[in-house]
């Protein structure tokens, strides 16, 4: 049974994209790559439903959350804070406002308005 290309799921689209990335093995017109990238970018995922199917939950923190505790940081720095929190995650503590604040302090020093130098 053939599946119409428009109904391929995101996993399949990503696998095709990865396979086509090997330019030595394939010569793929740039229009095809652009179309495929567009399909991947537009593919909507219902994260809540996807997690529920796996009996999982996820709590989401964003750069906007980091900016709540450290408004002096730019987007890239906020992302570095989130990445550090992820890589150094302690399941006993979780991620909290204080964890974000402390990680930002470790990476970028005290907040400019913080006269005492405490996180």
PDB file of C-alpha atoms in Angstrom:
ATOM      1  CA  UNK A   1       0.000   0.000   0.000  1.00  0.00           C
ATOM      2  CA  UNK A   2       1.375   3.396  -0.966  1.00  0.00           C
ATOM      3  CA  UNK A   3       1.110   6.225   1.511  1.00  0.00           C
ATOM      4  CA  UNK A   4       0.608   9.673  -0.020  1.00  0.00           C
ATOM      5  CA  UNK A   5       3.704  11.764   0.617  1.00  0.00           C
ATOM      6  CA  UNK A   6       1.614  14.453   2.259  1.00  0.00           C
ATOM      7  CA  UNK A   7       0.586  12.078   5.060  1.00  0.00           C
ATOM      8  CA  UNK A   8       4.068  11.102   6.179  1.00  0.00           C
ATOM      9  CA  UNK A   9       4.681  11.627   9.862  1.00  0.00           C
ATOM     10  CA  UNK A  10       7.422  13.825  11.278  1.00  0.00           C
ATOM     11  CA  UNK A  11       9.689  10.874  12.108  1.00  0.00           C
ATOM     12  CA  UNK A  12       9.578   9.694   8.510  1.00  0.00           C
ATOM     13  CA  UNK A  13      10.129  13.211   7.167  1.00  0.00           C
ATOM     14  CA  UNK A  14      13.173  13.620   9.401  1.00  0.00           C
ATOM     15  CA  UNK A  15      14.577  10.239   8.361  1.00  0.00           C
ATOM     16  CA  UNK A  16      14.201  11.148   4.696  1.00  0.00           C
ATOM     17  CA  UNK A  17      15.846  14.522   5.339  1.00  0.00           C
ATOM     18  CA  UNK A  18      18.772  12.892   7.167  1.00  0.00           C
ATOM     19  CA  UNK A  19      19.229  10.351   4.374  1.00  0.00           C
ATOM     20  CA  UNK A  20      19.207  13.086   1.740  1.00  0.00           C
ATOM     21  CA  UNK A  21      21.747  15.119   3.709  1.00  0.00           C
ATOM     22  CA  UNK A  22      24.467  12.753   2.502  1.00  0.00           C
ATOM     23  CA  UNK A  23      25.287  14.755  -0.616  1.00  0.00           C
ATOM     24  CA  UNK A  24      27.915  12.255  -1.752  1.00  0.00           C
ATOM     25  CA  UNK A  25      25.335   9.475  -2.002  1.00  0.00           C
ATOM     26  CA  UNK A  26      22.520  11.518  -3.556  1.00  0.00           C
ATOM     27  CA  UNK A  27      22.121  14.492  -5.804  1.00  0.00           C
ATOM     28  CA  UNK A  28      18.858  16.038  -4.736  1.00  0.00           C
ATOM     29  CA  UNK A  29      17.617  19.272  -6.286  1.00  0.00           C
ATOM     30  CA  UNK A  30      17.577  22.138  -3.807  1.00  0.00           C
ATOM     31  CA  UNK A  31      13.857  22.602  -4.450  1.00  0.00           C
ATOM     32  CA  UNK A  32      13.194  19.131  -3.037  1.00  0.00           C
ATOM     33  CA  UNK A  33      15.278  19.834   0.062  1.00  0.00           C
ATOM     34  CA  UNK A  34      13.519  23.191   0.566  1.00  0.00           C
ATOM     35  CA  UNK A  35      10.105  21.539   0.213  1.00  0.00           C
ATOM     36  CA  UNK A  36      11.047  18.804   2.680  1.00  0.00           C
ATOM     37  CA  UNK A  37      12.414  21.338   5.170  1.00  0.00           C
ATOM     38  CA  UNK A  38       9.168  23.286   4.836  1.00  0.00           C
ATOM     39  CA  UNK A  39       7.096  20.164   5.508  1.00  0.00           C
ATOM     40  CA  UNK A  40       9.135  19.423   8.622  1.00  0.00           C
ATOM     41  CA  UNK A  41       8.879  23.023   9.831  1.00  0.00           C
ATOM     42  CA  UNK A  42       5.095  23.101   9.326  1.00  0.00           C
ATOM     43  CA  UNK A  43       4.457  19.712  10.872  1.00  0.00           C
ATOM     44  CA  UNK A  44       2.379  20.351  13.951  1.00  0.00           C
ATOM     45  CA  UNK A  45       2.884  18.184  16.997  1.00  0.00           C
ATOM     46  CA  UNK A  46       0.465  18.026  19.905  1.00  0.00           C
ATOM     47  CA  UNK A  47       3.072  17.619  22.643  1.00  0.00           C
ATOM     48  CA  UNK A  48       0.468  16.939  25.335  1.00  0.00           C
ATOM     49  CA  UNK A  49      -1.116  14.121  23.293  1.00  0.00           C
ATOM     50  CA  UNK A  50       2.269  12.703  22.268  1.00  0.00           C
ATOM     51  CA  UNK A  51       3.375  12.525  25.901  1.00  0.00           C
ATOM     52  CA  UNK A  52       0.026  11.134  27.068  1.00  0.00           C
ATOM     53  CA  UNK A  53       0.348   8.257  24.582  1.00  0.00           C
ATOM     54  CA  UNK A  54       3.594   7.384  26.357  1.00  0.00           C
ATOM     55  CA  UNK A  55       2.238   7.999  29.878  1.00  0.00           C
ATOM     56  CA  UNK A  56       4.722  10.836  30.317  1.00  0.00           C
ATOM     57  CA  UNK A  57       4.642  14.481  31.339  1.00  0.00           C
ATOM     58  CA  UNK A  58       6.984  17.365  30.618  1.00  0.00           C
ATOM     59  CA  UNK A  59       7.328  20.753  32.220  1.00  0.00           C
ATOM     60  CA  UNK A  60       8.482  23.464  29.844  1.00  0.00           C
ATOM     61  CA  UNK A  61      10.793  26.351  30.720  1.00  0.00           C
ATOM     62  CA  UNK A  62      11.579  29.040  28.166  1.00  0.00           C
ATOM     63  CA  UNK A  63      13.992  31.906  27.676  1.00  0.00           C
ATOM     64  CA  UNK A  64      11.165  34.185  28.792  1.00  0.00           C
ATOM     65  CA  UNK A  65      11.251  32.409  32.151  1.00  0.00           C
ATOM     66  CA  UNK A  66      14.995  32.978  32.441  1.00  0.00           C
ATOM     67  CA  UNK A  67      14.438  36.641  31.622  1.00  0.00           C
ATOM     68  CA  UNK A  68      12.009  36.864  34.542  1.00  0.00           C
ATOM     69  CA  UNK A  69      14.902  36.226  36.926  1.00  0.00           C
ATOM     70  CA  UNK A  70      17.692  37.748  34.787  1.00  0.00           C
ATOM     71  CA  UNK A  71      16.360  40.494  32.495  1.00  0.00           C
ATOM     72  CA  UNK A  72      19.943  41.546  31.709  1.00  0.00           C
ATOM     73  CA  UNK A  73      20.631  38.383  29.668  1.00  0.00           C
ATOM     74  CA  UNK A  74      20.103  38.147  25.905  1.00  0.00           C
ATOM     75  CA  UNK A  75      18.314  35.277  24.143  1.00  0.00           C
ATOM     76  CA  UNK A  76      21.486  33.276  23.566  1.00  0.00           C
ATOM     77  CA  UNK A  77      22.548  33.616  27.186  1.00  0.00           C
ATOM     78  CA  UNK A  78      19.079  32.622  28.379  1.00  0.00           C
ATOM     79  CA  UNK A  79      19.268  29.554  26.164  1.00  0.00           C
ATOM     80  CA  UNK A  80      22.661  28.689  27.673  1.00  0.00           C
ATOM     81  CA  UNK A  81      21.074  28.872  31.131  1.00  0.00           C
ATOM     82  CA  UNK A  82      18.286  26.500  30.065  1.00  0.00           C
ATOM     83  CA  UNK A  83      20.747  24.092  28.468  1.00  0.00           C
ATOM     84  CA  UNK A  84      22.905  24.095  31.607  1.00  0.00           C
ATOM     85  CA  UNK A  85      19.823  23.432  33.752  1.00  0.00           C
ATOM     86  CA  UNK A  86      18.918  20.510  31.510  1.00  0.00           C
ATOM     87  CA  UNK A  87      22.393  18.982  31.541  1.00  0.00           C
ATOM     88  CA  UNK A  88      22.873  19.438  35.282  1.00  0.00           C
ATOM     89  CA  UNK A  89      19.308  18.546  36.232  1.00  0.00           C
ATOM     90  CA  UNK A  90      18.894  17.113  39.720  1.00  0.00           C
ATOM     91  CA  UNK A  91      15.689  15.081  39.923  1.00  0.00           C
ATOM     92  CA  UNK A  92      15.513  15.745  43.670  1.00  0.00           C
ATOM     93  CA  UNK A  93      15.456  19.506  43.129  1.00  0.00           C
ATOM     94  CA  UNK A  94      13.880  19.850  39.713  1.00  0.00           C
ATOM     95  CA  UNK A  95      14.035  23.173  37.915  1.00  0.00           C
ATOM     96  CA  UNK A  96      12.684  26.199  39.752  1.00  0.00           C
ATOM     97  CA  UNK A  97      13.011  29.964  39.630  1.00  0.00           C
ATOM     98  CA  UNK A  98      15.887  29.675  42.082  1.00  0.00           C
ATOM     99  CA  UNK A  99      17.640  27.034  39.950  1.00  0.00           C
ATOM    100  CA  UNK A 100      17.359  29.344  36.922  1.00  0.00           C
ATOM    101  CA  UNK A 101      18.691  32.261  38.966  1.00  0.00           C
ATOM    102  CA  UNK A 102      21.629  30.242  40.366  1.00  0.00           C
ATOM    103  CA  UNK A 103      22.567  28.769  36.991  1.00  0.00           C
ATOM    104  CA  UNK A 104      22.530  32.231  35.402  1.00  0.00           C
ATOM    105  CA  UNK A 105      24.744  33.469  38.243  1.00  0.00           C
ATOM    106  CA  UNK A 106      27.198  30.597  37.688  1.00  0.00           C
ATOM    107  CA  UNK A 107      27.374  31.227  33.952  1.00  0.00           C
ATOM    108  CA  UNK A 108      27.248  35.023  33.785  1.00  0.00           C
ATOM    109  CA  UNK A 109      28.009  36.317  37.243  1.00  0.00           C
ATOM    110  CA  UNK A 110      25.729  38.369  39.451  1.00  0.00           C
ATOM    111  CA  UNK A 111      22.924  40.418  38.010  1.00  0.00           C
ATOM    112  CA  UNK A 112      24.114  44.029  37.499  1.00  0.00           C
ATOM    113  CA  UNK A 113      21.508  45.321  39.959  1.00  0.00           C
ATOM    114  CA  UNK A 114      22.610  42.746  42.564  1.00  0.00           C
ATOM    115  CA  UNK A 115      24.869  44.839  44.802  1.00  0.00           C
ATOM    116  CA  UNK A 116      25.668  42.025  47.212  1.00  0.00           C
ATOM    117  CA  UNK A 117      26.709  39.555  44.513  1.00  0.00           C
ATOM    118  CA  UNK A 118      24.316  36.883  45.792  1.00  0.00           C
ATOM    119  CA  UNK A 119      22.249  34.824  43.324  1.00  0.00           C
TER     120      UNK A 119
END
